[in-house]
XYZ file of C-alpha atoms in Angstrom:
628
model
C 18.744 -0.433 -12.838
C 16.265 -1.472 -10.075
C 16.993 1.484 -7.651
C 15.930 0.478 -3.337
C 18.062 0.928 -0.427
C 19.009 -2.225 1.419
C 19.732 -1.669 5.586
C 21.941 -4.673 5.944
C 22.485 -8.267 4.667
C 20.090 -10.807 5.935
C 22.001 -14.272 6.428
C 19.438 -16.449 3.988
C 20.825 -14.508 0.941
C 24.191 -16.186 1.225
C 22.161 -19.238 1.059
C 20.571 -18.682 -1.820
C 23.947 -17.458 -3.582
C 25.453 -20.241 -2.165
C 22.511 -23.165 -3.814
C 22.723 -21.002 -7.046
C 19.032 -20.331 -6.370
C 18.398 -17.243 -8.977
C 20.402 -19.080 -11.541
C 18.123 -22.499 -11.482
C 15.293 -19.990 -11.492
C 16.283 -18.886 -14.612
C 17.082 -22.311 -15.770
C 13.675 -23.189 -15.009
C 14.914 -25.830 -12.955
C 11.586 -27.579 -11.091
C 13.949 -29.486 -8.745
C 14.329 -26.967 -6.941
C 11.125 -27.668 -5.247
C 11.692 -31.295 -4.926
C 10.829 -31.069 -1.295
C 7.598 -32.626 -2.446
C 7.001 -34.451 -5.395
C 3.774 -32.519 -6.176
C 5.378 -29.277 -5.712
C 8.058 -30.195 -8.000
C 5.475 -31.330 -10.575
C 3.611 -28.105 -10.272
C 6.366 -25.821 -10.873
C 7.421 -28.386 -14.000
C 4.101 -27.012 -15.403
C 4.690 -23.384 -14.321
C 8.142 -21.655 -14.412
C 7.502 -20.303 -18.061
C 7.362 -16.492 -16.608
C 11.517 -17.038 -15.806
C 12.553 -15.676 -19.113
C 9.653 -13.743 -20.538
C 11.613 -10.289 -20.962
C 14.563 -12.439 -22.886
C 12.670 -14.356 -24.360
C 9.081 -13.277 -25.006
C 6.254 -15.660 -25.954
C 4.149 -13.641 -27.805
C 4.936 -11.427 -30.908
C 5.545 -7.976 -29.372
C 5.545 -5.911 -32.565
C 2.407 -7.409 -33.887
C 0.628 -6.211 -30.086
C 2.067 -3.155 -30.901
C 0.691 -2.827 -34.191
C -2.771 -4.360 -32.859
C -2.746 -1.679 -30.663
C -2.155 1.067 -32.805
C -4.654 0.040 -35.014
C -7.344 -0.049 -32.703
C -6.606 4.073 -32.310
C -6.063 4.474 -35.567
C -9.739 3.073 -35.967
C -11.314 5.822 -33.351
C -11.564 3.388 -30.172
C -10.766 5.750 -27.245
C -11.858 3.824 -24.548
C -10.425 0.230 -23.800
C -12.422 -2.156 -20.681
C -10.498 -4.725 -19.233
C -12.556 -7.419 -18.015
C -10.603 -10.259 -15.736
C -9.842 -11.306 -12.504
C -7.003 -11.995 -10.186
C -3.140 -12.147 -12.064
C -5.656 -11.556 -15.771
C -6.189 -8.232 -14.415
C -3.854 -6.870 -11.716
C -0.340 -6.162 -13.411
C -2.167 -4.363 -16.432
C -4.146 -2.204 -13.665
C -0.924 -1.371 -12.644
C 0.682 -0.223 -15.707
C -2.070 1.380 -16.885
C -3.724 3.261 -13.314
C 0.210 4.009 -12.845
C 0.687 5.757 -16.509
C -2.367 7.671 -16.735
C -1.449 10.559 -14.953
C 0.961 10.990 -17.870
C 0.047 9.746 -21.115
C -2.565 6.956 -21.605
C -3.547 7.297 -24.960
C -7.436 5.580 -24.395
C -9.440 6.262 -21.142
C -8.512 2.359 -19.675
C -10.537 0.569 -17.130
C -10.601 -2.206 -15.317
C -14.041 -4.493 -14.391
C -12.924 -7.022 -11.665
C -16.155 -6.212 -9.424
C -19.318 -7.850 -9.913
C -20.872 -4.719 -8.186
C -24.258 -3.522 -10.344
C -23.026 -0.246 -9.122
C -19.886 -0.653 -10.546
C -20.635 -1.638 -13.544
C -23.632 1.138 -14.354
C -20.878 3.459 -13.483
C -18.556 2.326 -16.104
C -21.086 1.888 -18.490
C -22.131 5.741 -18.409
C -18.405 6.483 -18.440
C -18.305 4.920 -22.281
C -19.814 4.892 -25.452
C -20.102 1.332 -26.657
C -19.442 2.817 -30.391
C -15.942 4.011 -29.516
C -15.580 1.482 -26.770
C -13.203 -2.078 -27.046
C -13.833 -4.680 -24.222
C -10.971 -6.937 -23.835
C -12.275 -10.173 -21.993
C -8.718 -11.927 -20.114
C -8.875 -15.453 -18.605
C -6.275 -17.636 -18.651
C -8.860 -20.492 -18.201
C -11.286 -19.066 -20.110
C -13.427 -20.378 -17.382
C -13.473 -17.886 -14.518
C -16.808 -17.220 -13.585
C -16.329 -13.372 -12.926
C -15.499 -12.478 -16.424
C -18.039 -15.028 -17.676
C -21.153 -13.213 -16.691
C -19.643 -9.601 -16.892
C -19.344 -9.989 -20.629
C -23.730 -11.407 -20.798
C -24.307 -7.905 -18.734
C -21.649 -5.905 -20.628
C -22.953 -7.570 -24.150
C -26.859 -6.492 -22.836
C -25.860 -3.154 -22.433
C -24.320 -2.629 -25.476
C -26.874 -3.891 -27.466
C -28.637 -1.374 -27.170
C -26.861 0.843 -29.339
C -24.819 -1.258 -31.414
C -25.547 -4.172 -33.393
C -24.395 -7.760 -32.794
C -21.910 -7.342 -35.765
C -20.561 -4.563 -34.447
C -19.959 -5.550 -31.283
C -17.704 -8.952 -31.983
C -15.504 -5.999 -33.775
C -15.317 -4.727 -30.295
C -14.158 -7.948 -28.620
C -11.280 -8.823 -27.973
C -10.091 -12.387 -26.502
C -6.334 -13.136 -24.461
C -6.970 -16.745 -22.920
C -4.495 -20.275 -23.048
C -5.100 -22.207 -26.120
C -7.680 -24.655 -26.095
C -10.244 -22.671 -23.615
C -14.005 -22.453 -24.174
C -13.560 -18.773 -24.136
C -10.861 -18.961 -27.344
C -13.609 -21.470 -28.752
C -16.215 -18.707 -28.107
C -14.122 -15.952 -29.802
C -13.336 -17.759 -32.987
C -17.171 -18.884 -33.166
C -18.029 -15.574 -33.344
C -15.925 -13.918 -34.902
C -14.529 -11.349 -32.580
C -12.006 -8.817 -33.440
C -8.888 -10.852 -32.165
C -7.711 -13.774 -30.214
C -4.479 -13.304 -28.290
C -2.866 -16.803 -27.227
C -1.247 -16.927 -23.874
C 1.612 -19.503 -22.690
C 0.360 -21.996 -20.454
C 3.571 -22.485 -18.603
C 3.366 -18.698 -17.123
C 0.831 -18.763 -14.141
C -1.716 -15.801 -13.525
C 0.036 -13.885 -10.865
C 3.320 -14.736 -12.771
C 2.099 -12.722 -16.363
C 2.743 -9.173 -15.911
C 5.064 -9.817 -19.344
C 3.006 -12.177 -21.260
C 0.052 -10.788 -23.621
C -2.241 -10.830 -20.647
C 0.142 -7.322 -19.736
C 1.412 -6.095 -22.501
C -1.675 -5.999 -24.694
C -3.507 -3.650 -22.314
C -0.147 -1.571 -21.582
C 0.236 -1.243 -25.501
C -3.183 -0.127 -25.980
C -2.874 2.313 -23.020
C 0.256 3.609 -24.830
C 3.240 2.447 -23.066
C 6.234 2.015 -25.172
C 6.699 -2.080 -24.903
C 10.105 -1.865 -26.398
C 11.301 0.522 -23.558
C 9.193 -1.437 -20.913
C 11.444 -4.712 -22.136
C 14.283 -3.329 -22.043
C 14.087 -2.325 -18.624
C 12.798 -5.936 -17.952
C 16.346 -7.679 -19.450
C 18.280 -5.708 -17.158
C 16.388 -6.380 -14.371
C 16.154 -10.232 -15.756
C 19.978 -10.281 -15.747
C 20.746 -9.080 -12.211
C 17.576 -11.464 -10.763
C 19.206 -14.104 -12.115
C 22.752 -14.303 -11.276
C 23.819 -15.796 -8.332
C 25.736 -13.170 -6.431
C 25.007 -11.161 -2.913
C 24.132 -7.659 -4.742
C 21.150 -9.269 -6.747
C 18.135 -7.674 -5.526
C 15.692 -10.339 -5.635
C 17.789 -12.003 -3.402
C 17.840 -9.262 -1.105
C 14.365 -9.199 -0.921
C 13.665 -12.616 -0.783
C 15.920 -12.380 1.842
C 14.386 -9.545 4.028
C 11.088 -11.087 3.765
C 12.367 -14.580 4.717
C 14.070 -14.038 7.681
C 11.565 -11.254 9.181
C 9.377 -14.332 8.863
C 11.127 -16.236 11.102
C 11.816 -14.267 13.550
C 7.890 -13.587 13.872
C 7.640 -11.099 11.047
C 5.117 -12.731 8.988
C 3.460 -9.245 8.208
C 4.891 -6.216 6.520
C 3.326 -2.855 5.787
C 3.500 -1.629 2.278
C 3.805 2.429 2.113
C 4.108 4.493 -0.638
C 2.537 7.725 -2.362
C -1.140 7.568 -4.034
C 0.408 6.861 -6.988
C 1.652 3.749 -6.059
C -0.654 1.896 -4.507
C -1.240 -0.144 -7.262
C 1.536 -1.608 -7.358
C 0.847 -2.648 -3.832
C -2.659 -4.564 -5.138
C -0.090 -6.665 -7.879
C 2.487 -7.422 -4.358
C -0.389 -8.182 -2.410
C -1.482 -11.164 -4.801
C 1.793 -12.112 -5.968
C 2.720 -13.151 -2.039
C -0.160 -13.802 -0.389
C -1.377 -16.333 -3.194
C 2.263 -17.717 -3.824
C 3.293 -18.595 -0.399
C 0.178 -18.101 1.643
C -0.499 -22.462 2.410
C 0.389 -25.108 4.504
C -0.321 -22.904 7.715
C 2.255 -20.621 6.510
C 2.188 -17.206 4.860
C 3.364 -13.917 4.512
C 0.511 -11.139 4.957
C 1.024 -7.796 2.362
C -0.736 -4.773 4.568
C -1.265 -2.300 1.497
C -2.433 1.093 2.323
C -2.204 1.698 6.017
C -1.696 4.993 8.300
C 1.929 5.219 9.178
C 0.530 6.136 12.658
C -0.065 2.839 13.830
C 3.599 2.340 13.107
C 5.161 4.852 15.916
C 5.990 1.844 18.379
C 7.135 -1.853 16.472
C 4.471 -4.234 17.157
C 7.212 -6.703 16.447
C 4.879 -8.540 14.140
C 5.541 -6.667 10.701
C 8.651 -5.067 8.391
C 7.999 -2.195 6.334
C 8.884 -1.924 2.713
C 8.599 1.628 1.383
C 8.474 2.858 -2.502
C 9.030 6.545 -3.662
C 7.260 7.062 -6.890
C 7.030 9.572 -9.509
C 4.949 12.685 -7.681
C 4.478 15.880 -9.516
C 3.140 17.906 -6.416
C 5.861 19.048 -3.888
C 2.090 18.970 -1.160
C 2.138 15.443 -1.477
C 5.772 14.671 -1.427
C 6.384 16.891 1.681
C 3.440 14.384 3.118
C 4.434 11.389 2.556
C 8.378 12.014 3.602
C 6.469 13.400 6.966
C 4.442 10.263 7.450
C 7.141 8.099 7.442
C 9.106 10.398 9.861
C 7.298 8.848 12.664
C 8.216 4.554 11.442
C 9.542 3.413 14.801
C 13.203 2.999 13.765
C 13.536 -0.216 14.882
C 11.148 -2.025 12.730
C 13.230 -3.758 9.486
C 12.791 -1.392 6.495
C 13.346 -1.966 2.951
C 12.728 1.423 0.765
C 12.518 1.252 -3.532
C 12.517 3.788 -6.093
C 10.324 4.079 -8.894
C 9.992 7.012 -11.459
C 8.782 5.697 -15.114
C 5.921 2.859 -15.991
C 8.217 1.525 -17.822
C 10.504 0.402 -14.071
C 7.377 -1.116 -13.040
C 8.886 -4.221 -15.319
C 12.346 -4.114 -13.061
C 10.426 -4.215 -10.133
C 7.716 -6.678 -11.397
C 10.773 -9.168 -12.211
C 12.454 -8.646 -9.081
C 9.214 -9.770 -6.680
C 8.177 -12.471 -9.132
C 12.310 -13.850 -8.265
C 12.453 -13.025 -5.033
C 8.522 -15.124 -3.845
C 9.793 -17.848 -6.034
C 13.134 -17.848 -3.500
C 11.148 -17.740 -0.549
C 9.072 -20.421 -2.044
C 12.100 -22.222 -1.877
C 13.426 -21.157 1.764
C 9.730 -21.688 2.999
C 9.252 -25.332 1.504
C 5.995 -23.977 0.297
C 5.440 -24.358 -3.775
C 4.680 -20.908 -4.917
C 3.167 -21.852 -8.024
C -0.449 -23.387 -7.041
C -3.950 -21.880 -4.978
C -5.408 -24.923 -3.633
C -7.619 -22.681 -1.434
C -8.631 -20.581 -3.922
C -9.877 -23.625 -6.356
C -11.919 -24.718 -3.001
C -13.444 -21.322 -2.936
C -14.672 -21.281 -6.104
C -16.187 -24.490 -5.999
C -18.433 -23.707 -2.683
C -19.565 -20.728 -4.961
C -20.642 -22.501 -7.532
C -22.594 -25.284 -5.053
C -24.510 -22.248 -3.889
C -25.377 -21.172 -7.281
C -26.564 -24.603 -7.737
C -28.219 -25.872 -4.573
C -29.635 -22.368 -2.955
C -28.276 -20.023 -0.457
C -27.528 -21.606 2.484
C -30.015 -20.616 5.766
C -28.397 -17.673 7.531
C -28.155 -18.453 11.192
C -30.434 -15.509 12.324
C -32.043 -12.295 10.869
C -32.275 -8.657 12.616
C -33.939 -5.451 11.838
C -30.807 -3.923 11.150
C -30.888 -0.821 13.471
C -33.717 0.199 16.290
C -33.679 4.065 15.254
C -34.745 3.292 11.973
C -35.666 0.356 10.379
C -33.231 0.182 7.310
C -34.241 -3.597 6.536
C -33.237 -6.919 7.722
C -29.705 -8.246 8.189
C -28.680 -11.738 7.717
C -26.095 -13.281 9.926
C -24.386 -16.488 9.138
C -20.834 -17.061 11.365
C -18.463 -20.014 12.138
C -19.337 -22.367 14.823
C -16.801 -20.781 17.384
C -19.884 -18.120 17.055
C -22.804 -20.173 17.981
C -24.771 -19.144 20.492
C -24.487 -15.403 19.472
C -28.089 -14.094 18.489
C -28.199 -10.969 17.650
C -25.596 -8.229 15.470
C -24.086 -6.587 18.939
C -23.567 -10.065 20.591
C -21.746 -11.302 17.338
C -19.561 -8.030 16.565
C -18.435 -8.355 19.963
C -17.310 -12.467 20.070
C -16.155 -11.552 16.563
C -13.587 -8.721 17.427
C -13.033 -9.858 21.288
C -11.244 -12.797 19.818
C -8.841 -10.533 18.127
C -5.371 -10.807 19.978
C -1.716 -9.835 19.450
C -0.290 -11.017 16.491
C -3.426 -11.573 14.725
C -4.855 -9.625 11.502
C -8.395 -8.637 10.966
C -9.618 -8.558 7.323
C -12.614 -6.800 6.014
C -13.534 -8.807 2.588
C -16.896 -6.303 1.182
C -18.790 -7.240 -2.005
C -19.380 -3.605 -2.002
C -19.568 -0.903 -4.391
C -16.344 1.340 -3.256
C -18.029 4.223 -5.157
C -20.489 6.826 -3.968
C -20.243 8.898 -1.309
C -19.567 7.322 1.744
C -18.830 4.203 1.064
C -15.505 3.752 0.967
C -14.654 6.504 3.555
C -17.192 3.866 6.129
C -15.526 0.948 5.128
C -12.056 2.895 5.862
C -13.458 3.793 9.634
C -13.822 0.093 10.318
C -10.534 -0.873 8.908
C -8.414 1.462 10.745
C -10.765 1.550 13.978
C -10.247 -1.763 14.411
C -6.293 -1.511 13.861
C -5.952 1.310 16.599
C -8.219 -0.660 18.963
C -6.428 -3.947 18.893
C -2.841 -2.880 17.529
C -3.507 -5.623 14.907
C -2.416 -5.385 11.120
C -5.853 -4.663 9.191
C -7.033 -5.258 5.657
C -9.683 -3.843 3.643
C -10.087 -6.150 1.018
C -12.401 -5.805 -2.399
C -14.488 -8.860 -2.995
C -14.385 -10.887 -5.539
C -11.054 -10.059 -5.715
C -9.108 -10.739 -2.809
C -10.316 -14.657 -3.420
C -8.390 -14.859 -5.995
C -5.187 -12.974 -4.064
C -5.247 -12.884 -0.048
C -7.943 -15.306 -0.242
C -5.211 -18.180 -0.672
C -3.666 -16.966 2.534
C -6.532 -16.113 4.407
C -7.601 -19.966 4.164
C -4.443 -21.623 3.441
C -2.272 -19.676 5.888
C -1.278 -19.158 9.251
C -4.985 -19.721 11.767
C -4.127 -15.774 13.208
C -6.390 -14.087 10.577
C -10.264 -12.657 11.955
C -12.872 -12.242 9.283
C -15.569 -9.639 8.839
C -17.691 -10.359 5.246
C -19.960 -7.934 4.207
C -22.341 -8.192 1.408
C -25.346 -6.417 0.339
C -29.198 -6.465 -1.414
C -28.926 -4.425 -4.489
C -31.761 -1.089 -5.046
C -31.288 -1.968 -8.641
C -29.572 -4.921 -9.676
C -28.375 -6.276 -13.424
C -29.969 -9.435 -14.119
C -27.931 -12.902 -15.788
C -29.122 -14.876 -18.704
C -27.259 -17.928 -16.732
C -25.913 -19.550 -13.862
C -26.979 -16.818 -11.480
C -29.777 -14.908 -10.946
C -27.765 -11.475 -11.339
C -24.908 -9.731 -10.770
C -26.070 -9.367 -6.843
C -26.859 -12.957 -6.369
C -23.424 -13.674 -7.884
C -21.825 -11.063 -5.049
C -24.057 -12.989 -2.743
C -23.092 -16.352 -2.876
C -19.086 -15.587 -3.100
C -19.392 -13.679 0.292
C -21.742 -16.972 1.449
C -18.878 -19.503 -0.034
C -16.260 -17.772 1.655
C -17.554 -17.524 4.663
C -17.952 -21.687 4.644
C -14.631 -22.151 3.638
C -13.183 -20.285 6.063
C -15.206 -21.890 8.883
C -14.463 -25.094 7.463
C -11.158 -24.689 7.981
C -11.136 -23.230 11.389
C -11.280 -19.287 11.339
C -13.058 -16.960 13.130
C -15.145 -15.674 10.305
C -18.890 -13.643 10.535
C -20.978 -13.271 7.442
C -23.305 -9.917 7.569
C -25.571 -9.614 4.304
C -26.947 -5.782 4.841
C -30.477 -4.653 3.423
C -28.487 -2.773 1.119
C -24.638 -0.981 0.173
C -26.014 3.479 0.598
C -23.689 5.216 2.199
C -25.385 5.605 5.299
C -26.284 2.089 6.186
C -22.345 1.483 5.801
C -21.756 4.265 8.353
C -24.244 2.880 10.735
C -22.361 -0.670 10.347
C -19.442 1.762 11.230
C -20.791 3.663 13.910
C -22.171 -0.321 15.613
C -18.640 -1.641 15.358
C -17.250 1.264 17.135
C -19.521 1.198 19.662
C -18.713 -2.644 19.950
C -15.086 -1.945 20.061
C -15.485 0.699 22.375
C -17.192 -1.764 24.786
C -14.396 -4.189 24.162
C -11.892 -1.812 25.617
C -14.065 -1.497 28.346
C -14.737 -4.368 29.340
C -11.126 -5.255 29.190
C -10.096 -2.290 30.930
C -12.223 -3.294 33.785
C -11.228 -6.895 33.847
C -7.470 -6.267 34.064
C -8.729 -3.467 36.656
C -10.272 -6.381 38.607
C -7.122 -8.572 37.937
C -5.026 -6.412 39.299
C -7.254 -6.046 42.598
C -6.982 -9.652 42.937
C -3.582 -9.548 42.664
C -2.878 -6.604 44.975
C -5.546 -8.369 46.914
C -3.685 -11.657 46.609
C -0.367 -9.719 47.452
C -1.741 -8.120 50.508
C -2.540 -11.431 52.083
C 0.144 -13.348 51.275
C 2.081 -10.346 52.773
C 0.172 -10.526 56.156
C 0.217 -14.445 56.158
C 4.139 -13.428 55.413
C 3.659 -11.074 58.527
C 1.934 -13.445 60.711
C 4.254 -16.442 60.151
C 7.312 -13.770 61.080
C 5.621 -12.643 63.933
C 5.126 -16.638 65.048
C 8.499 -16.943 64.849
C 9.379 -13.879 66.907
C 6.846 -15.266 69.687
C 8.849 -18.691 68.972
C 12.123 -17.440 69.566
C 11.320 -15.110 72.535
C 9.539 -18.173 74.289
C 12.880 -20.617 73.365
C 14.832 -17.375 74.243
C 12.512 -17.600 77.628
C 13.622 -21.219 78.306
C 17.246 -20.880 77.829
C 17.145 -18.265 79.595
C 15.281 -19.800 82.549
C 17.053 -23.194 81.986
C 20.398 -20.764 82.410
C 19.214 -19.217 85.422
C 18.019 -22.855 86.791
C 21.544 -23.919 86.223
C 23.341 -20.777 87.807
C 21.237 -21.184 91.252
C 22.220 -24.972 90.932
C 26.014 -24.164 90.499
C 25.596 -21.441 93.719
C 24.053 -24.197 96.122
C 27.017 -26.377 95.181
C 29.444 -23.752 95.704
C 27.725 -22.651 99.117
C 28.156 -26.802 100.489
């Protein structure tokens, strides 16, 4: 039983009981986007994930077995190699369960990071060690080339025949990556249905493979998902999807396009899966709902009036971090729309993965937006791959990076709204002066988030610029936010600013294809994005860094405080010097007030004067008469 506390009812949820809205769901009924005739064609294609707990494509029991077997055979350690929906429910599951019981030290490689991926290699043994390569295309580029550097390293220590025993394969049928698998023999080939979309598979194979091999029971994890299936799905005004598609919905409208997602450590996670599933779903057509996973409560204490919150307990063994959390959310300005959900097993995660997959379809609906398609994020990818083709393109200036010690040479490439700006300081400061209220500022970094001081840099930005402005602010992990936010970011509402950070590598993995390495890879996604989003209008600055240590990341840091710093200043004294002009502007308009007043005293005295004299003319007058 999905357990959340709902606040009050929220008037679009009788609408969607009374159009029978989770029901057609269910149904699979496409017409339900017939608001456009290509919408209602895409979700013809892609409404398969309706009724995968009921009915489940794939043969749970033999995944099970599959699963077992590969313990049984003395693999303890299992890397997950994806991107986007291939990759984020079964980080999820897995990240969620391992405090308690994952059977096989699980990872996840979504990063093209060189750092990233030498630290996961010395974290395994390729002997004992099965990679599990997911792409619903079979196409993605990210998985692609992680599996040549991946395939490099472990040859080194096992042979090629060993290693296809250590592959495993979960694409669509008919991909060049299922045609791979079988050519070579690898260990297995899991088919996935083409009618479920990415962000839509947390039940297919592409999640319950990994969540079998990490030792979740799937049986328990299903059954949880047909009772949740059941309530999403009938049309009546307890059903929680509605709820929530209701909550989110009409926030929206009434200029709540944001909402702030708070919950332990634990479940942050989960957060990553809610970002993607919204953001990507109903982030187009200049509209969009923004996920803000991870933030300080803090900036919270007074409603901005521009976000909701929606709060999840999770399972917490420490009574430290309970206590915490319970006193972070003490100081929520009441008044800002709340939503709060319970979760205490992995195997709930299915409820609550049902219940946002029904409730984004619904506001698909409400929105007139189709929620199954990522035009921006097929644009994206194909600016990436021009670069990889045709060169880099020319940054529009270099800098020596910092004047107290030269740390190397930063390239600069920004959107047109920029030109002009020549040097780091002059764009930091156009960049984040444009930031205003009701905007967001994202941070996309194809960075390592490892090694000290990395992430705790990229963190001071973040939430620097968040207390500065009073904005909503995202740190997001490139490459894979553009395959999640990076629909909305480019498809969505024009109130988003844009920091992208990339980085030369001290020691980076070279490709046998298609890009020079791993670091040229990171390179030219941070370059695409940045000319997609200028293409389409948004205030977007590209810095490539000399390199990703620690302390170049804190000088970046320390620079865009000081920028920010002489924002506030700058503002400061300009409403300072507006509000001289206008006391200066109410001062004389007072004494032009006063003047005028006094001109009409004189006025009256002298008509006063004339009557006056006129009466006394007339009195003397009447006398003379009187004395004849």
């Amino acid at each position: 039983m999905i357990s959340g506390e709902i606040e009050k009812l929220y008037p679009s949820a009788k609408t969607l009981v009374k159009e029978c809205v989770a029901s057609r769901i269910f149904a699979k009924d496409a017409t339900l986007y017939g608001f456009s005739e290509q919408a209602q064609a895409c979700a013809e294609n892609f409404m398969g994930w309706a009724d995968l707990a009921s009915h489940p494509q794939c043969d749970v029991a033999a995944l099970q077995a599959f699963a077992d077997q590969v313990v049984a055979d003395g693999l303890d350690t299992v890397i997950l190699v994806g991107q986007g929906g291939s990759t984020q429910a079964p980080m999820t599951m897995t990240k969620y369960n391992k405090q308690d019981s994952n059977r096989v030290k699980f990872r996840t490689l979504d990063s093209d990071s060189p750092v990233r991926v030498r630290e996961l290699l010395a974290s395994c043994d390729p002997a004992s060690t099965l990679v599990v390569i997911s792409s619903k295309s079979g196409g993605t580029i990210e998985p692609r080339l992680l599996l040549c550097a991946l395939r490099e390293a472990f040859a080194e220590v096992i042979s090629e025949d060993e290693l296809r025993s250590h592959l495993v394969a979960i694409t669509d049928p008919g991909s060049d990556l299922e045609k791979q698998a079988r050519e070579e023999g690898w260990r297995a080939v899991f088919s996935g249905e083409p009618t479920v979309g990415g962000r839509f598979s947390a039940l297919s194979v592409f999640g319950l493979l990994p969540a079998a091999l990490a030792g979740i029971d799937l049986d328990a994890l299903l059954e949880h998902a047909r009772e949740a299936e059941r309530q999403c799905s009938e049309d009546a005004i307890d059903n929680p999807a509605i709820n929530l598609a209701a909550f989110l919905y009409d926030n929206y409208c009434a200029g709540r396009n944001k909402f702030s997602f708070l919950t332990p450590k634990r479940g942050r996670v989960l957060g990553l899966w809610i970002e993607q599933l919204v953001a990507e779903s109903v982030g187009k057509e200049g509209q969009g709902i923004l996920p803000n996973i991870e933030i300080d409560s803090l900036l919270l204490t007074d409603d901005p009036g521009d976000r909701s919150v929606i709060m999840y307990l999770t399972k917490t063994d420490l009574w430290d971090e309970r206590r915490n959390f319970e006193m972070s959310l003490a100081y929520i300005d009441p008044s800002i729309p709340r939503q709060n959900y319970r979760i205490d097993s992995v195997e709930e995660l299915a409820e609550h993965f049902i219940m946002w997959e029904y409730a984004i379809a619904m506001c698909g609906y409400l929105m007139k937006v189709c929620p199954f398609d990522q035009p921006d994020v097929a644009s994206a990818k194909a600016a990436v791959l021009g670069i990889l083709r045709d060169g880099q393109p020319a940054p529009d200036y270099e800098e020596v990076f910092t004047d107290m010690v030269n740390m190397g040479t930063v390239e600069v490439r920004q959107a047109p709204a920029f030109e002009g700006c020549e040097d780091v300081r002059s764009t930091l400061y156009a960049l984040l002066s444009s930031v205003q209220s009701g905007d967001f500022f994202a941070l996309n970094a194809f960075l390592p988030f490892t090694g000290e001081g990395r992430r705790e840099a990229l963190e001071a930005i973040r939430h620097g610029v968040a207390e500065a402005f009073g904005v909503v602010s995202c740190l997001e992990v490139g490459p894979r936010y553009l395959h999640s936010t990076g629909q909305l970011q480019k498809g969505g509402p024009n109130c988003g600013v844009f920091l992208i950070l990339s980085a030369d590598e001290l020691k980076d993995i070279p490709l046998p294809r298609e890009a020079e390495s791993l670091g040229a890879l990171a390179k030219a996604q941070a370059s695409g994005d940045l000319l997609t989003l200028a293409g389409r209008g948004r205030r977007c600055v590209h810095l490539h860094l000399p390199d990703n240590s620690g302390v170049t990341l804190r000088m970046l840091a320390r620079l865009i405080d000081e920028t920010i710093a002489e924002i506030l200043s700058d503002r400061a004294l300009a409403e300072a010097a507006a509000r001289e002009e206008d006391e200066a502007v109410e001062a004389a308009n007072a004494e032009a007030a006063n003047a005028e007043a006094g001109e009409r005293v004189e006025a009256a005295e002298v008509v006063e004067d004339v009557v006056a004299a006129e009466a006394i003319g007339v009195e003397a007058a009447a006398g003379a008469v009187a004395e004849s």
